[in-house]
């Protein structure tokens, strides 16, 4: 028989069901029930409920973090319960019973404010579960027990509920650690291995596609590689954070800085692949443009080089080209001939990079024979890079000496050749980054080998002492730390009150300074987290108030009103869409779970063994829904309701319990839904527009900083030779401070885009009476923003090189400052116009900033530069990179901006609409009449000016008379 094999997701489901079974035994097994003093209490079902909220399907690092949060939440709930009960007893002893009830309600609301604020601020699944546990303790101890035992100080109830919570947490922790434990460190290594595998495939396909080697971008493997490439940095960072929490793994703790460096290098490799992918799309459309313009020309293509490459990717969308009289077209013959010369060298370097990444994968493979030879890998990359630069320089020189190339030049710059240069430049940068990855992996391997050698040399007891107390003597190894330091995000504080302006002047007096200081402090209350926490606190206080009113207390206790309070906190989310979805899942899960529990208890009358096994079987599909589907909360709520009803079989009629549960949960869900919808609603669609608006402003700031890099005079001009076809990077600290700052800005924008995607997905849960939300249009806008960010990244890679200073700035940047200023101003105006349109939702003007026309004027001016004309023949200069950064990258940025502008005109409308052009259109007769009238008027003006020159000064005379009269 074949061994039963379970995947990782299936093992997680079984682990969760097993934890639920063990937790339910504290209800079904009398010995465990009495051991924990649950036999006199109705809260034993909470142990299983905690196992549902706090499931063990986590890595070791994740479960350590979750346990820490759970302990903090338990202590917080316990302290709040003690403080609330102390206040109630004090007021009751001083005959202030009513005031004591009010204070208890305030304690309930105030504690929920802190829980809700922390939940919205942290926004982590493990922390959210801990917040749920804290709310359970608070509502049971303050609302239910506090209302029943008014004015009586009973710590046993508080400690009992806290003990129940900790037992449920402990069961989940033990199951996670002892049953199929998942190491976050191993998961990190597996993610690195998979990332390198995706990089290998993507680099191979991109190189073939760029060299027109008959690659189809709709292939399933390519799409998987692109999807894996896009999700690289998010999955790696998650695994890295969880690996850091594995405090028992001293090896990971000592080498965490190296792994952090490795992940950062992988992120930069992913960014370089984005630039390579952009080059492929640009090349495809350039070929199409040249084919359309030169349709009558026969182009000889070799069998392995065909222009029939098909790209199916959002990043490769391009607008139809400009007319021939506005843009000069290249010749596909020269492009293919250039590719034929430099293609073998590109392939060779790409192959070396691919083989290196394959060897690096072996370090983290479970079946590896031994570590790769890292010095040899590094030397291979160095040799391949040096050979690439030398051979490419010779090939380009030989190519440009051919008469056909000179004939094709005809006095213009060849954009198709610049594109190949920039692809080679990005591939070189990819190789240099890969060298750094080899160096980091080599340090990791050396550290691991030293530990293994010492472990073999020493006895097991010395190894145990080292694990417990740290390394001593020769085991002492340096603790690597990442060289990169977090710098503050360089975006300005975009607010509606920019200081030192007429509207918000700079304070001059002490009183004005005090007022401004108070205003800044109060601005904290405008944060959406504060608003969410405030309405959660007020809602909790109002919903729990009936427990402290004599007239409603009995009904509240009978229907278990604390369930309503807990349900309200669970379903209330910062956004309206999430609350709507949680409410639906909560109601459906409660009804289905109650019905399921009723059927089970009818089929199997009170039988502890049968109910325990049945609960285990029901938990399996519920946890599968929770862990592996998008309806995760539904599975959780079904199991929670089944757990409460089925495990309360000893108390009274199960049907009554199910009815009470449905009424209480329905009340809490309805109250939370109403508050979220009508009190400070945080609608996903509104926040999506605001977030997109801020994203455009931030991207404009990033673009401005890119322009500022080479606009300022350099303090230390770069002393570099200009004869190399590629740019030389600094051999010391490979990332200067400017590049580090740009990396932080780009990462911030990337995270912002991910948040916008999340908001976009939540808009489907917010119904609108005026029609469905246009998700498709907003998705296209976000995709265009992603494309713009990729293009700005391509520009950043070039402009943050030291070679941009000195001679390049003198010969290339300063002569075109006038045209460049016009282009930058139009692009910034475009960003601002789109950002304002998203905020206002008003019709856009029919004409948007003429950024494309400014770019074309800039390109024509660049072609006239002496440095371009003088060195274009030799094809051996870094100015190709400069030209590409301006000509092609900015063309794509403007194209995406125009695409977004057209989408917004469709979304919000256009001033004048289709009638706008009719305002300026007349028929032929009117044109003739108008021309005759214009000519006649022109002749009369000429006669007046010719015959009576004094009439020119009539206006000046009238002004002088008026001034004399006034005086």
GROMACS .gro file of N, CA and C in nm, residues 28-97:
model
  210
   28UNK      N    1  -1.656   1.740   2.754
   28UNK     CA    2  -1.712   1.605   2.751
   28UNK      C    3  -1.654   1.513   2.859
   29UNK      N    4  -1.529   1.535   2.898
   29UNK     CA    5  -1.464   1.447   2.996
   29UNK      C    6  -1.482   1.506   3.135
   30UNK      N    7  -1.554   1.439   3.224
   30UNK     CA    8  -1.578   1.496   3.358
   30UNK      C    9  -1.450   1.521   3.437
   31UNK      N   10  -1.350   1.434   3.420
   31UNK     CA   11  -1.226   1.451   3.496
   31UNK      C   12  -1.158   1.583   3.460
   32UNK      N   13  -1.147   1.611   3.332
   32UNK     CA   14  -1.087   1.737   3.290
   32UNK      C   15  -1.174   1.855   3.331
   33UNK      N   16  -1.303   1.838   3.324
   33UNK     CA   17  -1.395   1.945   3.360
   33UNK      C   18  -1.380   1.983   3.506
   34UNK      N   19  -1.376   1.882   3.593
   34UNK     CA   20  -1.364   1.910   3.736
   34UNK      C   21  -1.223   1.952   3.773
   35UNK      N   22  -1.123   1.901   3.700
   35UNK     CA   23  -0.985   1.939   3.729
   35UNK      C   24  -0.964   2.088   3.711
   36UNK      N   25  -1.026   2.144   3.610
   36UNK     CA   26  -1.014   2.287   3.583
   36UNK      C   27  -1.126   2.367   3.648
   37UNK      N   28  -1.207   2.300   3.733
   37UNK     CA   29  -1.315   2.368   3.805
   37UNK      C   30  -1.418   2.426   3.710
   38UNK      N   31  -1.449   2.349   3.602
   38UNK     CA   32  -1.549   2.394   3.507
   38UNK      C   33  -1.687   2.335   3.535
   39UNK      N   34  -1.694   2.237   3.628
   39UNK     CA   35  -1.821   2.168   3.646
   39UNK      C   36  -1.927   2.258   3.703
   40UNK      N   37  -1.887   2.366   3.771
   40UNK     CA   38  -1.985   2.459   3.828
   40UNK      C   39  -2.002   2.582   3.741
   41UNK      N   40  -1.949   2.577   3.620
   41UNK     CA   41  -1.952   2.697   3.535
   41UNK      C   42  -2.004   2.661   3.396
   42UNK      N   43  -2.062   2.760   3.330
   42UNK     CA   44  -2.119   2.737   3.198
   42UNK      C   45  -2.023   2.775   3.087
   43UNK      N   46  -1.899   2.802   3.119
   43UNK     CA   47  -1.806   2.856   3.021
   43UNK      C   48  -1.709   2.753   2.965
   44UNK      N   49  -1.729   2.625   2.990
   44UNK     CA   50  -1.633   2.526   2.943
   44UNK      C   51  -1.626   2.520   2.790
   45UNK      N   52  -1.735   2.557   2.723
   45UNK     CA   53  -1.735   2.557   2.576
   45UNK      C   54  -1.635   2.657   2.520
   46UNK      N   55  -1.595   2.756   2.602
   46UNK     CA   56  -1.504   2.859   2.554
   46UNK      C   57  -1.366   2.803   2.519
   47UNK      N   58  -1.328   2.691   2.581
   47UNK     CA   59  -1.197   2.632   2.549
   47UNK      C   60  -1.193   2.595   2.401
   48UNK      N   61  -1.299   2.529   2.353
   48UNK     CA   62  -1.305   2.493   2.211
   48UNK      C   63  -1.321   2.618   2.124
   49UNK      N   64  -1.396   2.718   2.174
   49UNK     CA   65  -1.412   2.842   2.096
   49UNK      C   66  -1.278   2.912   2.076
   50UNK      N   67  -1.195   2.912   2.182
   50UNK     CA   68  -1.062   2.972   2.169
   50UNK      C   69  -0.978   2.896   2.069
   51UNK      N   70  -0.991   2.763   2.066
   51UNK     CA   71  -0.916   2.683   1.969
   51UNK      C   72  -0.958   2.713   1.827
   52UNK      N   73  -1.081   2.761   1.809
   52UNK     CA   74  -1.126   2.800   1.675
   52UNK      C   75  -1.067   2.935   1.636
   53UNK      N   76  -1.076   3.034   1.726
   53UNK     CA   77  -1.018   3.165   1.698
   53UNK      C   78  -0.866   3.157   1.686
   54UNK      N   79  -0.807   3.079   1.776
   54UNK     CA   80  -0.662   3.071   1.787
   54UNK      C   81  -0.617   2.936   1.732
   55UNK      N   82  -0.627   2.918   1.600
   55UNK     CA   83  -0.598   2.787   1.541
   55UNK      C   84  -0.447   2.765   1.528
   56UNK      N   85  -0.405   2.638   1.526
   56UNK     CA   86  -0.260   2.606   1.523
   56UNK      C   87  -0.199   2.601   1.383
   57UNK      N   88  -0.270   2.641   1.281
   57UNK     CA   89  -0.217   2.634   1.144
   57UNK      C   90  -0.122   2.750   1.119
   58UNK      N   91  -0.009   2.748   1.188
   58UNK     CA   92   0.090   2.855   1.177
   58UNK      C   93   0.229   2.796   1.180
   59UNK      N   94   0.324   2.872   1.133
   59UNK     CA   95   0.463   2.832   1.150
   59UNK      C   96   0.504   2.850   1.295
   60UNK      N   97   0.621   2.797   1.330
   60UNK     CA   98   0.667   2.811   1.467
   60UNK      C   99   0.685   2.958   1.505
   61UNK      N  100   0.739   3.036   1.413
   61UNK     CA  101   0.751   3.179   1.441
   61UNK      C  102   0.617   3.245   1.453
   62UNK      N  103   0.522   3.206   1.368
   62UNK     CA  104   0.388   3.262   1.375
   62UNK      C  105   0.316   3.225   1.503
   63UNK      N  106   0.332   3.100   1.550
   63UNK     CA  107   0.264   3.060   1.672
   63UNK      C  108   0.327   3.126   1.793
   64UNK      N  109   0.459   3.148   1.791
   64UNK     CA  110   0.524   3.220   1.901
   64UNK      C  111   0.468   3.363   1.911
   65UNK      N  112   0.454   3.426   1.796
   65UNK     CA  113   0.399   3.562   1.795
   65UNK      C  114   0.254   3.563   1.843
   66UNK      N  115   0.176   3.465   1.798
   66UNK     CA  116   0.035   3.458   1.837
   66UNK      C  117   0.021   3.433   1.987
   67UNK      N  118   0.106   3.347   2.043
   67UNK     CA  119   0.101   3.320   2.187
   67UNK      C  120   0.136   3.446   2.265
   68UNK      N  121   0.234   3.519   2.219
   68UNK     CA  122   0.270   3.643   2.287
   68UNK      C  123   0.153   3.741   2.288
   69UNK      N  124   0.090   3.759   2.172
   69UNK     CA  125  -0.026   3.848   2.165
   69UNK      C  126  -0.139   3.798   2.254
   70UNK      N  127  -0.159   3.666   2.257
   70UNK     CA  128  -0.268   3.610   2.339
   70UNK      C  129  -0.243   3.634   2.487
   71UNK      N  130  -0.119   3.618   2.531
   71UNK     CA  131  -0.087   3.643   2.672
   71UNK      C  132  -0.109   3.789   2.708
   72UNK      N  133  -0.065   3.878   2.619
   72UNK     CA  134  -0.088   4.022   2.643
   72UNK      C  135  -0.237   4.052   2.649
   73UNK      N  136  -0.314   3.993   2.557
   73UNK     CA  137  -0.458   4.015   2.557
   73UNK      C  138  -0.523   3.961   2.683
   74UNK      N  139  -0.479   3.842   2.730
   74UNK     CA  140  -0.533   3.786   2.853
   74UNK      C  141  -0.504   3.872   2.974
   75UNK      N  142  -0.381   3.922   2.984
   75UNK     CA  143  -0.347   4.011   3.096
   75UNK      C  144  -0.426   4.140   3.089
   76UNK      N  145  -0.442   4.194   2.969
   76UNK     CA  146  -0.519   4.318   2.953
   76UNK      C  147  -0.663   4.298   2.996
   77UNK      N  148  -0.726   4.191   2.948
   77UNK     CA  149  -0.865   4.164   2.986
   77UNK      C  150  -0.880   4.141   3.135
   78UNK      N  151  -0.784   4.072   3.194
   78UNK     CA  152  -0.790   4.046   3.338
   78UNK      C  153  -0.778   4.176   3.418
   79UNK      N  154  -0.686   4.263   3.378
   79UNK     CA  155  -0.667   4.391   3.448
   79UNK      C  156  -0.791   4.480   3.433
   80UNK      N  157  -0.850   4.481   3.315
   80UNK     CA  158  -0.970   4.562   3.295
   80UNK      C  159  -1.084   4.510   3.381
   81UNK      N  160  -1.099   4.378   3.388
   81UNK     CA  161  -1.204   4.320   3.471
   81UNK      C  162  -1.185   4.353   3.618
   82UNK      N  163  -1.063   4.343   3.668
   82UNK     CA  164  -1.035   4.375   3.808
   82UNK      C  165  -1.062   4.522   3.837
   83UNK      N  166  -1.016   4.611   3.745
   83UNK     CA  167  -1.035   4.754   3.767
   83UNK      C  168  -1.183   4.790   3.764
   84UNK      N  169  -1.257   4.734   3.669
   84UNK     CA  170  -1.400   4.763   3.660
   84UNK      C  171  -1.475   4.714   3.784
   85UNK      N  172  -1.442   4.593   3.828
   85UNK     CA  173  -1.511   4.538   3.945
   85UNK      C  174  -1.477   4.617   4.070
   86UNK      N  175  -1.354   4.663   4.083
   86UNK     CA  176  -1.313   4.743   4.199
   86UNK      C  177  -1.392   4.874   4.204
   87UNK      N  178  -1.405   4.938   4.088
   87UNK     CA  179  -1.481   5.064   4.085
   87UNK      C  180  -1.628   5.040   4.120
   88UNK      N  181  -1.687   4.932   4.067
   88UNK     CA  182  -1.828   4.903   4.094
   88UNK      C  183  -1.850   4.877   4.243
   89UNK      N  184  -1.760   4.803   4.304
   89UNK     CA  185  -1.773   4.774   4.448
   89UNK      C  186  -1.758   4.901   4.530
   90UNK      N  187  -1.664   4.988   4.492
   90UNK     CA  188  -1.642   5.111   4.569
   90UNK      C  189  -1.766   5.200   4.564
   91UNK      N  190  -1.821   5.218   4.444
   91UNK     CA  191  -1.941   5.302   4.432
   91UNK      C  192  -2.060   5.238   4.504
   92UNK      N  193  -2.072   5.106   4.499
   92UNK     CA  194  -2.183   5.039   4.567
   92UNK      C  195  -2.171   5.053   4.718
   93UNK      N  196  -2.050   5.047   4.770
   93UNK     CA  197  -2.030   5.063   4.915
   93UNK      C  198  -2.059   5.205   4.962
   94UNK      N  199  -2.050   5.301   4.872
   94UNK     CA  200  -2.079   5.440   4.908
   94UNK      C  201  -2.219   5.482   4.863
   95UNK      N  202  -2.307   5.384   4.846
   95UNK     CA  203  -2.447   5.410   4.809
   95UNK      C  204  -2.460   5.488   4.679
   96UNK      N  205  -2.370   5.462   4.586
   96UNK     CA  206  -2.375   5.524   4.454
   96UNK      C  207  -2.390   5.415   4.348
   97UNK      N  208  -2.494   5.336   4.366
   97UNK     CA  209  -2.513   5.219   4.282
   97UNK      C  210  -2.532   5.257   4.134
   0.00000   0.00000   0.00000
